[in-house]
Amino acid sequence: MRLKIAIFGGSGYGGSELLRVLLLHPNVEIKFVTANEQAGKSVSEVHRNLLGLTDLRFTKAPEDVEGLADLDCVFFALPHGQAMDIAPRLPEKVKVVDLSGDFRLSDGEVFAQHYGREHTAMNAQTSFVYGLTETNREVIRTANRIANPGCFATAALLGLAPLVANSLLSGRVIVDAKTGSSGSGAKPAANTHHPQRSNSFYAYKPFAHQHVPEIEQELKSVGEWNNELIFVTHSLPVARGIFSSIYAETRNEINAVDARAMFAEFYRESFFVRLVEGSPDINWVKTTNFCDIGFAARGRQLVVFTAIDNLVKGAAGQAVQNMNLMFGLDEKIGLVLTGSNP
C-alpha cells in the first residue's frame, strides 16, 4: 500500500517533522506540500536536515481542494484558524489529520474564548475524532477526520488518563508543565524567540492556556472527571521537549510500585508509552514518538512525571500514528525513532 499524501503547511516545525517522518515511511508517497511564502523553493532549501532525501518543492495551496479526490490523506500543519476553512471542502473519502486546534473542541463558545476567534465550521467539527491514540485507538481506526491533540494536552492526558479511568483521584489536580522554544513555532516573536528564552525561565498563560479545555473534555470521555484542574505552563530554556509534573491526591494510599503497575496495565498495548524508574528526562525522548512516564508517591500524594518531544509525540509523530491506524497499518510503522545519548 502506497498512500497518496498531501501536507498543507510544510515550512514550519510541525510540517518539517511531518516531512522527516513521512519521507522515510514505507507506505507513503507525498504528492505535494504547501507553503505559500516558500512556494517554488525546494524542501531541502528550507529544511536543511532533509538535504538529499527529497526533490519535492513547496507549492501554493490549491484553491480547488474539492478536486483532490485522488489523495488518500491530507495533513494540516497550519496556524490555528486556517484548517477550518479548507478541511470541510475536501472530498469526504479523503482522510484528514489536523495538527492545529481548529477541531479539538466540541463547544464553539469555548473555542472562541481560548483561541480568540469565532469557529466558522462547527458543523464539520462533529465529524472529527480526538486523536489521542492511546486513549481513543479503536475509534480512530474507523475515523475519517482526526483532530490531533495539542502537545501540552498529550503530555498531561497520558499522565492523567489511567488515574481517571480507575477513579483514583480525590481533590484538585495540579499540572506544572514546561516546554522548549520550538513549541512557539518557527517565526520568532518578542517573548518566544529562542535568544530571549535560552537563558531564561518564566510562566505564561496561567489558568488560560488553550489546551486546558481539551484536557478536561477528553478526561470526561475517559472516566468520571469532576476535579478542579490547575494548569500552568512554563518556558524551558531548551529547543525541544515537554516535561510535566502532575500532582494529585488519591482516594486511597498508593505507592510508586502500584502506580506503575496500574499504568502498565492501562498502556499494555501502547508501544510508545514507556514507564521509567523515578523521573523521565526530555533528552531520552527528543526526536522520538515516545512518552516516558515516572512516579513518586507518599501516602495519598502521587506525582506523575511525563516527558515527550513536543514536535513528535506532541504533534507530527502522533499525527502519523493516527494515520497508520486509520489505514489499517501497524501504528508503529515509520515511527520507531530512537533518541540520542547524550
Short mmCIF file of N, CA and C in Angstrom, two decimals, residues 81-213:
data_model
loop_
_atom_site.label_atom_id
_atom_site.label_comp_id
_atom_site.label_asym_id
_atom_site.label_seq_id
_atom_site.Cartn_x
_atom_site.Cartn_y
_atom_site.Cartn_z
N GLY A 81 -7.02 28.34 12.88
CA GLY A 81 -7.99 29.15 12.15
C GLY A 81 -8.01 28.93 10.65
N GLN A 82 -7.00 28.22 10.11
CA GLN A 82 -6.94 28.03 8.65
C GLN A 82 -7.54 26.70 8.20
N ALA A 83 -7.32 25.64 8.96
CA ALA A 83 -7.84 24.33 8.55
C ALA A 83 -9.35 24.32 8.49
N MET A 84 -10.00 25.09 9.36
CA MET A 84 -11.47 25.10 9.38
C MET A 84 -12.05 25.65 8.08
N ASP A 85 -11.25 26.42 7.34
CA ASP A 85 -11.72 26.95 6.06
C ASP A 85 -11.50 25.96 4.91
N ILE A 86 -10.57 25.02 5.08
CA ILE A 86 -10.19 24.13 3.99
C ILE A 86 -10.73 22.72 4.16
N ALA A 87 -10.56 22.16 5.35
CA ALA A 87 -10.91 20.74 5.58
C ALA A 87 -12.35 20.40 5.21
N PRO A 88 -13.34 21.23 5.54
CA PRO A 88 -14.72 20.86 5.19
C PRO A 88 -14.97 20.77 3.69
N ARG A 89 -14.09 21.34 2.86
CA ARG A 89 -14.30 21.33 1.42
C ARG A 89 -13.62 20.16 0.73
N LEU A 90 -12.83 19.40 1.47
CA LEU A 90 -12.17 18.24 0.87
C LEU A 90 -13.18 17.14 0.58
N PRO A 91 -12.94 16.32 -0.44
CA PRO A 91 -13.83 15.18 -0.69
C PRO A 91 -13.94 14.31 0.54
N GLU A 92 -15.13 13.79 0.78
CA GLU A 92 -15.41 13.06 2.00
C GLU A 92 -14.52 11.84 2.17
N LYS A 93 -14.12 11.23 1.05
CA LYS A 93 -13.32 10.00 1.14
C LYS A 93 -11.87 10.26 1.53
N VAL A 94 -11.43 11.51 1.42
CA VAL A 94 -10.05 11.85 1.77
C VAL A 94 -9.95 11.99 3.29
N LYS A 95 -9.07 11.21 3.89
CA LYS A 95 -8.91 11.29 5.34
C LYS A 95 -8.09 12.52 5.70
N VAL A 96 -8.35 13.05 6.89
CA VAL A 96 -7.74 14.30 7.33
C VAL A 96 -7.15 14.13 8.72
N VAL A 97 -5.94 14.65 8.92
CA VAL A 97 -5.37 14.79 10.26
C VAL A 97 -4.97 16.26 10.42
N ASP A 98 -5.63 16.94 11.34
CA ASP A 98 -5.38 18.36 11.56
C ASP A 98 -4.54 18.54 12.82
N LEU A 99 -3.36 19.15 12.67
CA LEU A 99 -2.47 19.35 13.81
C LEU A 99 -2.76 20.65 14.57
N SER A 100 -3.65 21.47 14.05
CA SER A 100 -3.99 22.72 14.74
C SER A 100 -5.10 22.45 15.75
N GLY A 101 -5.53 23.51 16.41
CA GLY A 101 -6.60 23.36 17.40
C GLY A 101 -7.99 23.55 16.85
N ASP A 102 -8.14 23.62 15.53
CA ASP A 102 -9.42 24.01 14.94
C ASP A 102 -10.56 23.07 15.26
N PHE A 103 -10.29 21.77 15.38
CA PHE A 103 -11.40 20.82 15.52
C PHE A 103 -11.31 20.00 16.81
N ARG A 104 -10.53 20.45 17.78
CA ARG A 104 -10.39 19.69 19.02
C ARG A 104 -11.57 19.89 19.96
N LEU A 105 -12.14 21.07 19.98
CA LEU A 105 -13.16 21.41 20.97
C LEU A 105 -14.56 21.29 20.40
N SER A 106 -15.45 20.69 21.14
CA SER A 106 -16.82 20.47 20.67
C SER A 106 -17.74 21.65 20.96
N ASP A 107 -17.28 22.64 21.68
CA ASP A 107 -18.08 23.81 22.04
C ASP A 107 -17.51 25.03 21.35
N GLY A 108 -18.30 25.63 20.46
CA GLY A 108 -17.84 26.78 19.70
C GLY A 108 -17.52 27.99 20.57
N GLU A 109 -18.29 28.19 21.64
CA GLU A 109 -18.04 29.33 22.53
C GLU A 109 -16.74 29.15 23.29
N VAL A 110 -16.47 27.92 23.72
CA VAL A 110 -15.20 27.65 24.41
C VAL A 110 -14.03 27.85 23.46
N PHE A 111 -14.21 27.42 22.21
CA PHE A 111 -13.16 27.65 21.21
C PHE A 111 -12.89 29.14 21.05
N ALA A 112 -13.92 29.93 20.89
CA ALA A 112 -13.74 31.37 20.69
C ALA A 112 -13.05 32.01 21.89
N GLN A 113 -13.39 31.56 23.09
CA GLN A 113 -12.80 32.11 24.30
C GLN A 113 -11.30 31.82 24.36
N HIS A 114 -10.89 30.62 23.97
CA HIS A 114 -9.49 30.22 24.15
C HIS A 114 -8.62 30.49 22.92
N TYR A 115 -9.22 30.58 21.75
CA TYR A 115 -8.42 30.81 20.54
C TYR A 115 -8.59 32.21 19.97
N GLY A 116 -9.48 33.00 20.57
CA GLY A 116 -9.62 34.40 20.18
C GLY A 116 -10.21 34.62 18.81
N ARG A 117 -10.97 33.66 18.30
CA ARG A 117 -11.64 33.81 17.01
C ARG A 117 -12.90 32.95 16.98
N GLU A 118 -13.84 33.36 16.15
CA GLU A 118 -15.07 32.57 16.01
C GLU A 118 -14.78 31.31 15.21
N HIS A 119 -15.41 30.21 15.62
CA HIS A 119 -15.29 28.97 14.84
C HIS A 119 -16.33 29.02 13.73
N THR A 120 -15.89 28.87 12.49
CA THR A 120 -16.78 29.02 11.34
C THR A 120 -17.19 27.69 10.73
N ALA A 121 -16.81 26.57 11.36
CA ALA A 121 -17.12 25.25 10.77
C ALA A 121 -17.50 24.24 11.84
N MET A 122 -18.35 24.67 12.78
CA MET A 122 -18.73 23.75 13.86
C MET A 122 -19.53 22.56 13.34
N ASN A 123 -20.22 22.71 12.24
CA ASN A 123 -20.92 21.55 11.66
C ASN A 123 -19.94 20.46 11.26
N ALA A 124 -18.79 20.87 10.73
CA ALA A 124 -17.77 19.91 10.34
C ALA A 124 -17.07 19.33 11.57
N GLN A 125 -17.04 20.08 12.66
CA GLN A 125 -16.31 19.61 13.85
C GLN A 125 -16.86 18.29 14.36
N THR A 126 -18.12 18.05 14.20
CA THR A 126 -18.73 16.82 14.72
C THR A 126 -18.20 15.56 14.02
N SER A 127 -17.60 15.72 12.86
CA SER A 127 -17.05 14.56 12.15
C SER A 127 -15.62 14.25 12.56
N PHE A 128 -15.04 15.10 13.41
CA PHE A 128 -13.65 14.91 13.83
C PHE A 128 -13.58 14.11 15.13
N VAL A 129 -12.63 13.17 15.17
CA VAL A 129 -12.35 12.35 16.34
C VAL A 129 -11.10 12.89 17.02
N TYR A 130 -11.14 12.99 18.34
CA TYR A 130 -9.97 13.46 19.08
C TYR A 130 -8.89 12.39 19.03
N GLY A 131 -7.69 12.78 18.56
CA GLY A 131 -6.68 11.80 18.20
C GLY A 131 -5.62 11.51 19.23
N LEU A 132 -5.99 11.37 20.50
CA LEU A 132 -5.02 10.86 21.48
C LEU A 132 -5.01 9.35 21.33
N THR A 133 -4.02 8.85 20.63
CA THR A 133 -4.04 7.46 20.17
C THR A 133 -4.23 6.46 21.30
N GLU A 134 -3.55 6.66 22.40
CA GLU A 134 -3.54 5.66 23.47
C GLU A 134 -4.86 5.56 24.21
N THR A 135 -5.70 6.58 24.15
CA THR A 135 -6.99 6.50 24.83
C THR A 135 -8.16 6.34 23.86
N ASN A 136 -7.91 6.53 22.58
CA ASN A 136 -9.02 6.57 21.62
C ASN A 136 -8.74 5.69 20.41
N ARG A 137 -7.91 4.67 20.60
CA ARG A 137 -7.38 3.88 19.49
C ARG A 137 -8.47 3.26 18.63
N GLU A 138 -9.45 2.64 19.22
CA GLU A 138 -10.46 1.90 18.44
C GLU A 138 -11.34 2.84 17.63
N VAL A 139 -11.66 4.00 18.16
CA VAL A 139 -12.47 4.97 17.41
C VAL A 139 -11.66 5.55 16.26
N ILE A 140 -10.37 5.78 16.49
CA ILE A 140 -9.50 6.32 15.44
C ILE A 140 -9.42 5.36 14.25
N ARG A 141 -9.43 4.07 14.52
CA ARG A 141 -9.32 3.08 13.43
C ARG A 141 -10.40 3.27 12.37
N THR A 142 -11.57 3.70 12.75
CA THR A 142 -12.70 3.82 11.81
C THR A 142 -13.00 5.27 11.44
N ALA A 143 -12.13 6.20 11.83
CA ALA A 143 -12.39 7.62 11.60
C ALA A 143 -11.89 8.07 10.23
N ASN A 144 -12.49 9.13 9.72
CA ASN A 144 -12.02 9.81 8.51
C ASN A 144 -11.39 11.16 8.81
N ARG A 145 -11.69 11.71 9.96
CA ARG A 145 -11.21 13.03 10.33
C ARG A 145 -10.65 12.97 11.75
N ILE A 146 -9.41 13.44 11.92
CA ILE A 146 -8.75 13.40 13.21
C ILE A 146 -8.32 14.81 13.63
N ALA A 147 -8.68 15.18 14.85
CA ALA A 147 -8.16 16.39 15.47
C ALA A 147 -6.99 15.98 16.34
N ASN A 148 -5.79 16.23 15.86
CA ASN A 148 -4.60 15.83 16.61
C ASN A 148 -4.49 16.65 17.89
N PRO A 149 -4.18 16.01 19.03
CA PRO A 149 -4.13 16.75 20.29
C PRO A 149 -3.01 17.79 20.33
N GLY A 150 -3.17 18.75 21.21
CA GLY A 150 -2.10 19.69 21.48
C GLY A 150 -0.96 19.01 22.22
N CYS A 151 0.21 19.62 22.16
CA CYS A 151 1.40 19.00 22.77
C CYS A 151 1.29 18.94 24.29
N PHE A 152 0.90 20.04 24.93
CA PHE A 152 0.72 20.01 26.37
C PHE A 152 -0.40 19.04 26.76
N ALA A 153 -1.46 19.04 25.97
CA ALA A 153 -2.58 18.14 26.27
C ALA A 153 -2.13 16.69 26.22
N THR A 154 -1.31 16.35 25.24
CA THR A 154 -0.80 14.98 25.13
C THR A 154 -0.03 14.59 26.38
N ALA A 155 0.89 15.45 26.81
CA ALA A 155 1.71 15.16 27.98
C ALA A 155 0.87 15.04 29.25
N ALA A 156 -0.13 15.91 29.39
CA ALA A 156 -0.97 15.88 30.59
C ALA A 156 -1.93 14.69 30.58
N LEU A 157 -2.55 14.46 29.45
CA LEU A 157 -3.56 13.39 29.37
C LEU A 157 -2.94 12.01 29.55
N LEU A 158 -1.76 11.78 28.98
CA LEU A 158 -1.15 10.47 29.15
C LEU A 158 -0.78 10.20 30.61
N GLY A 159 -0.54 11.27 31.37
CA GLY A 159 -0.27 11.11 32.79
C GLY A 159 -1.50 11.02 33.65
N LEU A 160 -2.63 11.50 33.16
CA LEU A 160 -3.86 11.52 33.96
C LEU A 160 -4.86 10.44 33.60
N ALA A 161 -4.88 10.00 32.35
CA ALA A 161 -5.93 9.09 31.89
C ALA A 161 -6.06 7.83 32.74
N PRO A 162 -4.97 7.14 33.09
CA PRO A 162 -5.14 5.93 33.91
C PRO A 162 -5.74 6.22 35.28
N LEU A 163 -5.42 7.38 35.86
CA LEU A 163 -5.96 7.74 37.17
C LEU A 163 -7.46 8.00 37.09
N VAL A 164 -7.87 8.68 36.03
CA VAL A 164 -9.30 8.97 35.85
C VAL A 164 -10.06 7.70 35.51
N ALA A 165 -9.51 6.88 34.63
CA ALA A 165 -10.18 5.64 34.24
C ALA A 165 -10.38 4.70 35.42
N ASN A 166 -9.49 4.76 36.40
CA ASN A 166 -9.59 3.90 37.58
C ASN A 166 -10.21 4.60 38.78
N SER A 167 -10.78 5.80 38.55
CA SER A 167 -11.50 6.55 39.60
C SER A 167 -10.66 6.72 40.86
N LEU A 168 -9.40 7.09 40.70
CA LEU A 168 -8.48 7.18 41.83
C LEU A 168 -8.31 8.59 42.38
N LEU A 169 -8.79 9.60 41.66
CA LEU A 169 -8.48 10.97 42.04
C LEU A 169 -9.44 11.52 43.08
N SER A 170 -8.88 12.29 44.00
CA SER A 170 -9.66 12.99 45.01
C SER A 170 -9.10 14.40 45.14
N GLY A 171 -9.95 15.40 45.00
CA GLY A 171 -9.48 16.77 45.15
C GLY A 171 -8.88 17.31 43.87
N ARG A 172 -8.21 18.47 44.00
CA ARG A 172 -7.69 19.16 42.83
C ARG A 172 -6.47 18.45 42.26
N VAL A 173 -6.25 18.71 40.98
CA VAL A 173 -5.08 18.21 40.26
C VAL A 173 -4.29 19.41 39.75
N ILE A 174 -2.99 19.38 39.97
CA ILE A 174 -2.12 20.46 39.51
C ILE A 174 -1.19 19.91 38.44
N VAL A 175 -1.19 20.54 37.28
CA VAL A 175 -0.28 20.17 36.20
C VAL A 175 0.69 21.33 36.00
N ASP A 176 1.95 21.06 36.31
CA ASP A 176 3.03 22.02 36.15
C ASP A 176 3.82 21.58 34.91
N ALA A 177 3.62 22.29 33.80
CA ALA A 177 4.15 21.83 32.51
C ALA A 177 5.15 22.84 31.95
N LYS A 178 6.21 22.31 31.34
CA LYS A 178 7.28 23.15 30.82
C LYS A 178 7.62 22.71 29.40
N THR A 179 7.86 23.68 28.52
CA THR A 179 8.11 23.36 27.12
C THR A 179 9.30 24.12 26.56
N GLY A 180 9.91 23.54 25.52
CA GLY A 180 11.00 24.19 24.82
C GLY A 180 10.50 25.22 23.82
N SER A 181 11.42 25.99 23.28
CA SER A 181 11.06 27.15 22.45
C SER A 181 10.44 26.76 21.11
N SER A 182 10.67 25.55 20.62
CA SER A 182 10.07 25.15 19.34
C SER A 182 8.56 25.08 19.41
N GLY A 183 8.01 24.99 20.62
CA GLY A 183 6.55 24.97 20.75
C GLY A 183 5.89 26.25 20.31
N SER A 184 6.66 27.32 20.19
CA SER A 184 6.10 28.61 19.76
C SER A 184 6.15 28.81 18.26
N GLY A 185 6.65 27.81 17.53
CA GLY A 185 6.67 27.90 16.08
C GLY A 185 7.97 28.46 15.54
N ALA A 186 8.07 28.44 14.22
CA ALA A 186 9.32 28.82 13.56
C ALA A 186 9.52 30.32 13.47
N LYS A 187 8.43 31.09 13.51
CA LYS A 187 8.56 32.54 13.38
C LYS A 187 8.78 33.16 14.76
N PRO A 188 9.88 33.88 14.96
CA PRO A 188 10.17 34.44 16.28
C PRO A 188 9.25 35.60 16.62
N ALA A 189 8.92 35.70 17.91
CA ALA A 189 8.20 36.84 18.44
C ALA A 189 8.97 37.34 19.66
N ALA A 190 8.60 38.50 20.15
CA ALA A 190 9.39 39.15 21.19
C ALA A 190 9.61 38.26 22.41
N ASN A 191 8.58 37.54 22.83
CA ASN A 191 8.68 36.77 24.07
C ASN A 191 8.86 35.27 23.82
N THR A 192 8.97 34.86 22.54
CA THR A 192 9.11 33.43 22.25
C THR A 192 10.37 33.09 21.47
N HIS A 193 11.06 34.09 20.98
CA HIS A 193 12.29 33.87 20.22
C HIS A 193 13.32 33.18 21.12
N HIS A 194 14.03 32.18 20.58
CA HIS A 194 14.92 31.39 21.44
C HIS A 194 16.01 32.21 22.14
N PRO A 195 16.61 33.22 21.51
CA PRO A 195 17.59 34.01 22.27
C PRO A 195 17.00 34.65 23.53
N GLN A 196 15.71 34.98 23.49
CA GLN A 196 15.06 35.51 24.69
C GLN A 196 14.86 34.42 25.73
N ARG A 197 14.58 33.20 25.26
CA ARG A 197 14.22 32.12 26.17
C ARG A 197 15.41 31.28 26.63
N SER A 198 16.52 31.32 25.89
CA SER A 198 17.58 30.34 26.09
C SER A 198 18.24 30.41 27.46
N ASN A 199 18.26 31.59 28.08
CA ASN A 199 18.85 31.73 29.42
C ASN A 199 17.84 32.27 30.41
N SER A 200 16.57 31.91 30.17
CA SER A 200 15.50 32.47 30.99
C SER A 200 14.54 31.37 31.41
N PHE A 201 13.66 31.70 32.34
CA PHE A 201 12.63 30.76 32.77
C PHE A 201 11.46 31.56 33.30
N TYR A 202 10.28 31.28 32.78
CA TYR A 202 9.11 32.04 33.22
C TYR A 202 7.84 31.27 32.91
N ALA A 203 6.77 31.62 33.62
CA ALA A 203 5.45 31.04 33.38
C ALA A 203 4.70 31.90 32.37
N TYR A 204 3.75 31.27 31.68
CA TYR A 204 2.92 32.03 30.76
C TYR A 204 1.52 31.40 30.66
N LYS A 205 0.55 32.21 30.32
CA LYS A 205 -0.86 31.81 30.19
C LYS A 205 -1.38 31.03 31.41
N PRO A 206 -1.09 31.46 32.64
CA PRO A 206 -1.62 30.74 33.80
C PRO A 206 -3.15 30.76 33.81
N PHE A 207 -3.75 29.60 34.00
CA PHE A 207 -5.20 29.40 34.03
C PHE A 207 -5.89 29.68 32.70
N ALA A 208 -5.14 30.02 31.67
CA ALA A 208 -5.78 30.47 30.43
C ALA A 208 -5.24 29.77 29.19
N HIS A 209 -4.46 28.71 29.33
CA HIS A 209 -3.89 28.06 28.16
C HIS A 209 -4.98 27.36 27.35
N GLN A 210 -4.86 27.43 26.02
CA GLN A 210 -5.90 26.88 25.14
C GLN A 210 -6.01 25.37 25.21
N HIS A 211 -5.02 24.68 25.79
CA HIS A 211 -5.11 23.23 25.89
C HIS A 211 -5.91 22.76 27.10
N VAL A 212 -6.24 23.68 28.03
CA VAL A 212 -6.99 23.28 29.22
C VAL A 212 -8.35 22.69 28.87
N PRO A 213 -9.17 23.33 28.04
CA PRO A 213 -10.49 22.75 27.76
C PRO A 213 -10.43 21.41 27.04
#
